[in-house]
């Protein structure tokens, strides 16, 4: 249905998307639980008792190397099917609705966590962890949750500061969920082992399935499950690609493609930095415990998003989305650079302080991209974005983890210097887009029907 202004009317029903995003990302941090479990298992394998006391550097490097590579293979097992699933079903949410796919991704999360519980409780071979992660990937993983969640926000908010703020609050809900999940992981492992936090993740996953199924409204008018043929699937894949390559004015097309590149690089670096640092800080010269690592990232994330939420509400009156994204990337680059040169706890704490604004780039790039396409193509837009992000995350993970493993004898921080260089490139891309679009009023854009 079109409004008098020529745009699509936004659904009037309240959609509290932030809660399922929060609960899902509490559970998604079980990926970090897997990494801690692998580190502990290899520590016991090399030392016999799991203690790092009087362990030589060669053994420490071997434990780090084995944990890094096994975790990388697990991520590949998760990401490859997730790429395929998101490519197939992501754009379908514009027609069939967001809810069916939100339910699917949360059911897959619930199954994956229960497999983890069995493996950890009986201390089975790490190969069984690949089964749960493959199922998790077949459910779409975090990319499908992002596609449907952010698209649902775009469904119910008009272009402008309101949408920018709601996407920011959604990203904040994700960040707080990650923070709580990390805290659960680190603190409870030291007190209760690996199984108890995994059980809490299972409860959160099941609760999320019930909330999405019973409470969350569908925001796509007329969206419902129906049978699909192969031509429908191919058509929807084409729609996801056409969003970025259709015949639209060059200003929007170039801006959309460049922001796609910037967005996938930012999110990949943020995710890789957290998982790598969780392993990096367990080794000398830091020798942090899992509790210390969890509290470091948990407290940092909560403070970071408190600052981002307050500043976004105020600064959007004076700055564009892309300007705030640039500020966020500059903060992220300083954070990663300082971690790379850190050899004491104090430098790590300084890095955390300068990086408090580092997550802003993700939400602001997504906000900018949502302005470039009409309401009925938000699902296709974010589906393609998240498929590209999964592919980018896969290759960035491989590159950074191989760099980390290969430079353990030289300096483990070399991997962080590589990440700093990538973020610097993103800053340049966002600056270029910002200059090209200065003064452009996206609310006046006319979208031609296909």
Coordinates of C-alpha atoms in Angstrom, one line a residue:
X1 CA 0.0 0.0 0.0
X2 CA 1.3 3.4 -0.9
X3 CA 1.1 6.5 1.2
X4 CA 0.2 10.0 -0.1
X5 CA 3.9 10.7 -0.4
X6 CA 4.4 7.8 -2.8
X7 CA 6.3 5.6 -0.4
X8 CA 5.2 2.4 1.3
X9 CA 3.2 2.8 4.5
X10 CA 5.0 1.3 7.5
X11 CA 3.1 -1.2 9.6
X12 CA 1.6 0.3 12.7
X13 CA 1.9 -2.6 15.1
X14 CA 4.6 -2.4 17.7
X15 CA 7.4 -4.9 17.1
X16 CA 9.7 -5.2 20.0
X17 CA 12.6 -6.7 17.9
X18 CA 15.2 -5.8 20.5
X19 CA 14.2 -8.6 22.9
X20 CA 14.6 -11.5 20.5
X21 CA 17.8 -10.0 19.2
X22 CA 19.1 -9.7 22.8
X23 CA 18.2 -13.3 23.7
X24 CA 19.6 -14.7 20.5
X25 CA 22.9 -13.0 21.0
X26 CA 23.2 -14.1 24.6
X27 CA 23.1 -17.6 23.1
X28 CA 25.3 -16.8 20.2
X29 CA 28.2 -16.3 22.6
X30 CA 28.3 -20.1 23.1
X31 CA 30.7 -19.8 20.1
X32 CA 33.1 -18.3 22.7
X33 CA 32.3 -21.1 25.1
X34 CA 33.4 -23.5 22.4
X35 CA 36.7 -21.7 22.1
X36 CA 37.3 -21.8 25.8
X37 CA 36.4 -25.5 25.9
X38 CA 38.9 -26.3 23.1
X39 CA 41.6 -24.4 24.9
X40 CA 40.9 -26.3 28.1
X41 CA 40.8 -29.7 26.3
X42 CA 44.1 -29.0 24.5
X43 CA 45.7 -27.8 27.7
X44 CA 44.7 -31.1 29.4
X45 CA 46.0 -33.0 26.5
X46 CA 49.4 -31.3 26.5
X47 CA 49.9 -31.0 30.3
X48 CA 47.9 -33.9 31.7
X49 CA 46.2 -31.8 34.4
X50 CA 45.0 -28.6 32.6
X51 CA 47.3 -26.4 34.6
X52 CA 49.4 -23.7 32.9
X53 CA 52.0 -23.6 35.7
X54 CA 55.6 -24.3 34.6
X55 CA 54.4 -24.8 31.0
X56 CA 57.1 -24.0 28.4
X57 CA 56.6 -21.5 25.6
X58 CA 56.7 -24.2 23.0
X59 CA 53.8 -26.0 24.7
X60 CA 51.8 -22.7 25.1
X61 CA 52.3 -21.9 21.4
X62 CA 51.2 -25.5 20.5
X63 CA 48.0 -25.1 22.5
X64 CA 47.3 -21.7 21.0
X65 CA 48.0 -23.1 17.5
X66 CA 45.8 -26.2 17.9
X67 CA 42.9 -24.2 19.5
X68 CA 43.1 -21.6 16.7
X69 CA 43.0 -24.0 13.9
X70 CA 40.3 -26.3 15.3
X71 CA 38.2 -23.3 16.1
X72 CA 38.7 -22.0 12.5
X73 CA 37.6 -25.4 11.1
X74 CA 34.5 -25.2 13.3
X75 CA 33.7 -21.8 12.0
X76 CA 34.1 -23.0 8.4
X77 CA 31.6 -25.8 9.2
X78 CA 29.2 -23.2 10.5
X79 CA 29.7 -20.5 7.9
X80 CA 29.6 -22.5 4.7
X81 CA 26.0 -23.8 5.1
X82 CA 25.0 -20.5 6.6
X83 CA 26.1 -18.7 3.4
X84 CA 24.0 -21.1 1.3
X85 CA 20.9 -20.8 3.5
X86 CA 21.0 -17.0 3.7
X87 CA 21.4 -16.7 -0.1
X88 CA 18.4 -19.0 -0.6
X89 CA 15.9 -17.9 2.1
X90 CA 17.0 -14.4 3.1
X91 CA 15.2 -12.4 0.4
X92 CA 12.1 -14.6 0.9
X93 CA 11.4 -12.8 4.1
X94 CA 10.1 -9.8 2.1
X95 CA 7.3 -12.1 0.8
X96 CA 6.7 -14.8 3.4
X97 CA 7.3 -12.6 6.5
X98 CA 10.1 -12.3 9.0
X99 CA 8.7 -14.6 11.7
X100 CA 9.1 -18.0 10.1
X101 CA 12.8 -17.4 9.6
X102 CA 13.3 -15.9 13.1
X103 CA 11.8 -19.1 14.5
X104 CA 14.0 -21.3 12.2
X105 CA 17.2 -19.6 13.3
X106 CA 16.4 -19.9 17.0
X107 CA 15.4 -23.6 16.8
X108 CA 18.7 -24.3 15.1
X109 CA 20.5 -22.4 18.0
X110 CA 18.6 -24.5 20.5
X111 CA 19.6 -27.8 18.9
X112 CA 23.3 -26.7 18.6
X113 CA 23.5 -25.7 22.2
X114 CA 22.1 -29.1 23.3
X115 CA 24.6 -31.0 21.2
X116 CA 27.3 -28.9 22.9
X117 CA 26.0 -29.8 26.3
X118 CA 26.2 -33.5 25.5
X119 CA 29.8 -33.2 24.1
X120 CA 31.0 -31.2 27.1
X121 CA 29.3 -33.3 29.7
X122 CA 30.7 -36.6 28.4
X123 CA 34.0 -35.0 27.2
X124 CA 33.5 -36.5 23.8
X125 CA 35.9 -36.0 20.9
X126 CA 35.9 -32.4 19.5
X127 CA 34.7 -33.8 16.2
X128 CA 31.2 -34.0 17.5
X129 CA 31.1 -30.2 17.9
X130 CA 31.1 -29.9 14.1
X131 CA 27.7 -31.6 14.0
X132 CA 26.0 -28.9 16.1
X133 CA 27.7 -26.1 14.3
X134 CA 26.6 -27.5 10.9
X135 CA 23.0 -27.6 12.1
X136 CA 23.5 -24.0 13.4
X137 CA 24.7 -22.9 10.0
X138 CA 21.8 -24.7 8.2
X139 CA 19.5 -22.6 10.4
X140 CA 21.0 -19.4 9.0
X141 CA 23.1 -18.5 12.0
X142 CA 23.5 -14.9 13.2
X143 CA 23.3 -13.5 9.7
X144 CA 19.7 -14.6 9.1
X145 CA 18.8 -13.2 12.6
X146 CA 20.3 -9.9 11.6
X147 CA 18.6 -9.9 8.2
X148 CA 15.1 -10.5 9.6
X149 CA 15.6 -8.4 12.8
X150 CA 17.0 -5.3 11.1
X151 CA 14.5 -5.6 8.3
X152 CA 11.7 -5.8 10.8
X153 CA 12.9 -2.5 12.4
X154 CA 12.9 -0.9 8.9
X155 CA 9.4 -2.3 8.4
X156 CA 8.0 -0.3 11.3
X157 CA 10.0 3.0 11.2
X158 CA 10.2 5.8 8.6
X159 CA 13.4 7.0 7.1
X160 CA 15.1 9.5 9.3
X161 CA 16.3 9.9 12.9
X162 CA 13.7 7.5 14.2
X163 CA 14.9 4.6 12.1
X164 CA 18.5 5.5 12.8
X165 CA 17.8 5.4 16.6
X166 CA 15.8 2.1 16.4
X167 CA 18.6 0.4 14.4
X168 CA 21.0 1.7 17.0
X169 CA 18.9 0.4 19.9
X170 CA 18.7 -3.0 18.1
X171 CA 22.5 -3.1 17.7
X172 CA 22.7 -2.1 21.4
X173 CA 20.4 -5.0 22.3
X174 CA 22.7 -7.3 20.4
X175 CA 25.8 -5.8 22.1
X176 CA 24.3 -6.2 25.6
X177 CA 23.2 -9.7 24.8
X178 CA 26.8 -10.5 23.7
X179 CA 28.1 -8.8 26.9
X180 CA 25.8 -10.8 29.1
X181 CA 26.6 -14.0 27.2
X182 CA 30.3 -13.5 27.5
X183 CA 30.0 -12.8 31.2
X184 CA 28.0 -15.9 31.7
X185 CA 30.6 -17.9 29.8
X186 CA 33.7 -16.6 31.6
X187 CA 32.4 -16.3 35.1
X188 CA 30.5 -19.6 35.3
X189 CA 33.2 -21.7 33.6
X190 CA 35.6 -21.1 36.5
X191 CA 32.9 -21.8 39.1
X192 CA 30.7 -24.6 37.5
X193 CA 32.6 -25.8 34.4
X194 CA 31.4 -25.7 30.8
X195 CA 28.0 -27.5 31.0
X196 CA 26.1 -25.1 33.3
X197 CA 26.5 -22.0 31.1
X198 CA 25.5 -24.1 28.1
X199 CA 22.3 -25.1 29.9
X200 CA 21.5 -21.4 30.4
X201 CA 22.0 -20.8 26.7
X202 CA 19.6 -23.6 25.9
X203 CA 16.9 -22.1 28.2
X204 CA 17.4 -18.7 26.6
X205 CA 17.1 -20.2 23.1
X206 CA 13.9 -22.0 24.0
X207 CA 12.4 -18.8 25.6
X208 CA 13.2 -16.9 22.4
X209 CA 11.5 -19.5 20.2
X210 CA 8.3 -19.1 22.3
X211 CA 8.5 -15.3 22.3
X212 CA 8.9 -15.0 18.5
X213 CA 6.2 -17.6 17.9
X214 CA 3.6 -16.3 20.4
X215 CA 4.3 -12.6 20.9
X216 CA 6.2 -10.9 18.2
X217 CA 3.9 -9.6 15.4
X218 CA 4.5 -10.1 11.7
X219 CA 5.6 -6.9 10.1
X220 CA 5.3 -7.9 6.5
X221 CA 1.6 -7.3 5.3
X222 CA 0.2 -10.6 4.1
X223 CA 3.4 -12.5 4.9
X224 CA 2.7 -16.2 5.5
X225 CA 4.2 -19.6 4.8
X226 CA 3.3 -21.1 1.4
X227 CA 4.8 -23.7 -0.9
X228 CA 7.7 -22.6 -3.1
X229 CA 9.0 -23.9 -6.4
X230 CA 12.6 -23.7 -7.7
X231 CA 11.7 -20.7 -9.8
X232 CA 10.6 -18.8 -6.7
X233 CA 13.9 -19.4 -5.0
X234 CA 15.9 -18.4 -8.1
X235 CA 13.8 -15.3 -8.5
X236 CA 14.4 -14.2 -4.9
X237 CA 18.2 -14.8 -5.1
X238 CA 18.1 -12.6 -8.2
X239 CA 16.2 -9.9 -6.2
X240 CA 18.8 -9.9 -3.6
X241 CA 21.5 -9.4 -6.2
X242 CA 19.5 -6.8 -8.1
X243 CA 19.1 -4.6 -5.1
X244 CA 22.8 -3.7 -5.5
X245 CA 23.1 -3.9 -9.3
X246 CA 19.8 -2.6 -10.7
X247 CA 19.5 0.4 -13.0
X248 CA 19.4 3.2 -10.4
X249 CA 21.3 6.6 -10.4
X250 CA 25.0 6.1 -10.1
X251 CA 25.2 8.1 -6.8
X252 CA 23.0 5.6 -5.0
X253 CA 24.4 2.5 -6.7
X254 CA 28.1 3.4 -6.0
X255 CA 27.2 4.5 -2.4
X256 CA 25.3 1.2 -1.8
X257 CA 28.1 -1.0 -3.2
X258 CA 30.8 0.8 -1.3
X259 CA 28.8 0.8 2.0
X260 CA 28.3 -2.9 1.4
X261 CA 32.1 -3.4 1.3
X262 CA 32.6 -1.2 4.4
X263 CA 29.9 -2.9 6.3
X264 CA 31.1 -6.5 5.8
X265 CA 34.7 -5.5 6.7
X266 CA 33.7 -3.7 9.9
X267 CA 31.6 -6.5 11.3
X268 CA 34.2 -9.1 10.3
X269 CA 37.0 -7.3 12.1
X270 CA 34.9 -6.7 15.2
X271 CA 34.0 -10.4 15.4
X272 CA 37.5 -11.7 14.7
X273 CA 39.1 -9.3 17.1
X274 CA 36.9 -10.5 20.0
X275 CA 37.3 -14.2 19.4
X276 CA 41.1 -13.9 18.8
X277 CA 41.6 -11.7 21.8
X278 CA 39.8 -14.1 24.0
X279 CA 42.5 -16.6 23.1
X280 CA 45.4 -14.1 22.9
X281 CA 44.8 -12.9 26.5
X282 CA 44.9 -16.5 27.9
X283 CA 48.6 -16.8 27.0
X284 CA 51.7 -15.0 28.3
X285 CA 52.4 -12.2 29.0
X286 CA 48.8 -11.7 30.2
X287 CA 47.8 -15.2 31.4
X288 CA 44.2 -14.0 32.1
X289 CA 41.6 -16.4 33.3
X290 CA 38.4 -16.9 31.4
X291 CA 36.6 -14.8 34.1
X292 CA 39.1 -11.9 33.5
X293 CA 38.6 -12.1 29.7
X294 CA 34.8 -12.2 30.1
X295 CA 34.6 -9.3 32.5
X296 CA 37.0 -7.2 30.3
X297 CA 34.7 -7.6 27.2
X298 CA 31.4 -7.6 29.2
X299 CA 32.1 -4.3 31.0
X300 CA 33.6 -2.8 27.9
X301 CA 30.5 -3.7 25.8
X302 CA 28.0 -2.3 28.3
X303 CA 29.8 1.0 28.7
X304 CA 30.4 1.3 25.0
X305 CA 26.8 0.9 24.0
X306 CA 25.6 3.3 26.8
X307 CA 27.9 5.9 25.3
X308 CA 26.8 5.1 21.7
X309 CA 23.1 5.3 22.6
X310 CA 23.3 8.6 24.3
X311 CA 25.7 10.2 21.8
X312 CA 23.7 8.9 18.8
X313 CA 20.4 10.5 20.0
X314 CA 22.3 13.8 20.4
X315 CA 24.7 13.8 17.5
X316 CA 22.2 12.7 14.8
X317 CA 20.9 16.3 14.9
X318 CA 24.2 17.6 13.7
X319 CA 26.0 14.7 12.0
X320 CA 25.2 12.2 9.2
X321 CA 25.0 8.5 9.7
X322 CA 28.3 8.1 7.8
X323 CA 30.1 10.7 9.9
X324 CA 29.2 8.8 13.0
X325 CA 30.3 5.6 11.3
X326 CA 33.7 7.2 10.6
X327 CA 34.1 8.2 14.2
X328 CA 33.3 4.6 15.2
X329 CA 35.9 3.2 12.8
X330 CA 38.6 5.5 14.1
X331 CA 37.9 4.4 17.6
X332 CA 38.0 0.7 16.5
X333 CA 41.4 1.2 14.7
X334 CA 43.0 2.7 17.8
X335 CA 41.6 -0.1 19.9
X336 CA 43.0 -2.9 17.6
X337 CA 46.4 -1.1 17.2
X338 CA 46.9 -0.8 20.9
X339 CA 46.1 -4.4 21.5
X340 CA 48.7 -5.3 18.9
X341 CA 51.4 -3.5 20.8
X342 CA 50.2 -4.4 24.3
X343 CA 52.4 -6.3 26.6
X344 CA 50.9 -5.2 29.9
X345 CA 47.4 -5.2 31.4
X346 CA 47.4 -1.4 31.6
X347 CA 47.8 -1.0 27.8
X348 CA 44.8 -3.4 27.3
X349 CA 42.7 -1.2 29.6
X350 CA 43.7 1.9 27.6
X351 CA 42.8 0.1 24.4
X352 CA 39.4 -0.6 25.9
X353 CA 38.8 3.0 26.7
X354 CA 39.8 4.4 23.3
X355 CA 37.7 1.7 21.6
X356 CA 34.5 2.4 23.4
X357 CA 33.0 4.0 20.3
X358 CA 34.2 1.3 18.0
X359 CA 30.9 -0.5 17.5
X360 CA 29.1 2.6 16.2
X361 CA 30.3 2.0 12.6
X362 CA 28.2 -1.2 12.2
X363 CA 24.8 0.3 13.1
X364 CA 25.3 3.5 11.2
X365 CA 26.4 1.8 8.0
X366 CA 23.3 -0.4 8.1
X367 CA 21.1 2.7 8.7
X368 CA 22.6 4.4 5.7
X369 CA 22.1 1.3 3.5
X370 CA 18.5 1.0 4.6
X371 CA 17.8 4.5 3.2
X372 CA 19.0 3.5 -0.3
X373 CA 16.3 1.0 -1.1
X374 CA 12.5 0.9 -0.7
X375 CA 10.6 -0.7 2.2
X376 CA 9.6 -3.8 0.2
X377 CA 13.3 -4.6 -0.5
X378 CA 14.7 -4.3 3.1
X379 CA 14.9 -8.1 3.5
X380 CA 16.7 -8.5 0.1
X381 CA 19.1 -5.7 1.0
X382 CA 20.1 -7.1 4.4
X383 CA 20.1 -10.7 3.2
X384 CA 22.7 -9.9 0.5
X385 CA 24.6 -7.8 3.0
X386 CA 24.8 -10.7 5.5
X387 CA 25.6 -13.3 2.9
X388 CA 28.6 -11.1 1.8
X389 CA 29.4 -10.6 5.5
X390 CA 29.5 -14.3 6.1
X391 CA 31.8 -14.8 3.1
X392 CA 34.0 -12.0 4.2
X393 CA 34.1 -13.2 7.8
X394 CA 35.1 -16.7 6.6
X395 CA 38.1 -15.3 4.6
X396 CA 39.1 -12.7 7.3
X397 CA 39.0 -15.4 10.0
X398 CA 41.2 -17.7 7.9
X399 CA 43.6 -14.9 7.1
X400 CA 43.9 -13.4 10.6
X401 CA 44.0 -16.8 12.4
X402 CA 46.7 -18.1 10.0
X403 CA 48.6 -14.9 10.5
X404 CA 48.3 -15.3 14.3
X405 CA 49.4 -18.9 14.1
X406 CA 52.3 -18.1 11.8
X407 CA 53.7 -15.2 13.9
X408 CA 53.4 -16.7 17.4
X409 CA 57.2 -17.0 17.4
X410 CA 57.7 -13.4 16.2
X411 CA 55.0 -11.4 17.8
X412 CA 51.3 -12.5 18.3
X413 CA 50.2 -8.8 17.8
X414 CA 51.1 -8.9 14.1
X415 CA 47.5 -10.1 13.4
X416 CA 46.2 -6.9 15.0
X417 CA 48.3 -4.7 12.8
X418 CA 46.7 -6.4 9.8
X419 CA 43.3 -5.6 11.2
X420 CA 44.2 -2.0 11.9
X421 CA 45.2 -1.6 8.2
X422 CA 41.8 -3.1 7.1
X423 CA 39.9 -0.6 9.3
X424 CA 42.0 2.3 7.9
X425 CA 40.8 1.3 4.4
X426 CA 37.2 1.3 5.7
X427 CA 37.6 4.8 7.0
X428 CA 38.7 5.9 3.6
X429 CA 35.7 4.3 1.9
X430 CA 33.2 5.8 4.3
X431 CA 34.9 9.3 3.9
X432 CA 34.5 9.0 0.2
X433 CA 30.8 8.0 0.4
X434 CA 30.1 10.8 2.9
X435 CA 31.6 13.4 0.6
X436 CA 29.6 12.1 -2.4
X437 CA 26.3 12.2 -0.5
X438 CA 26.7 15.4 1.4
X439 CA 23.4 17.3 1.5
X440 CA 21.5 14.6 -0.3
X441 CA 17.9 14.1 1.0
X442 CA 17.2 10.4 0.9
X443 CA 13.6 10.9 2.0
X444 CA 12.9 12.5 -1.4
X445 CA 14.3 9.6 -3.5
X446 CA 11.8 8.2 -5.9
X447 CA 11.9 4.4 -6.2
X448 CA 10.7 3.0 -9.5
X449 CA 8.7 -0.2 -9.3
X450 CA 10.2 -3.3 -10.9

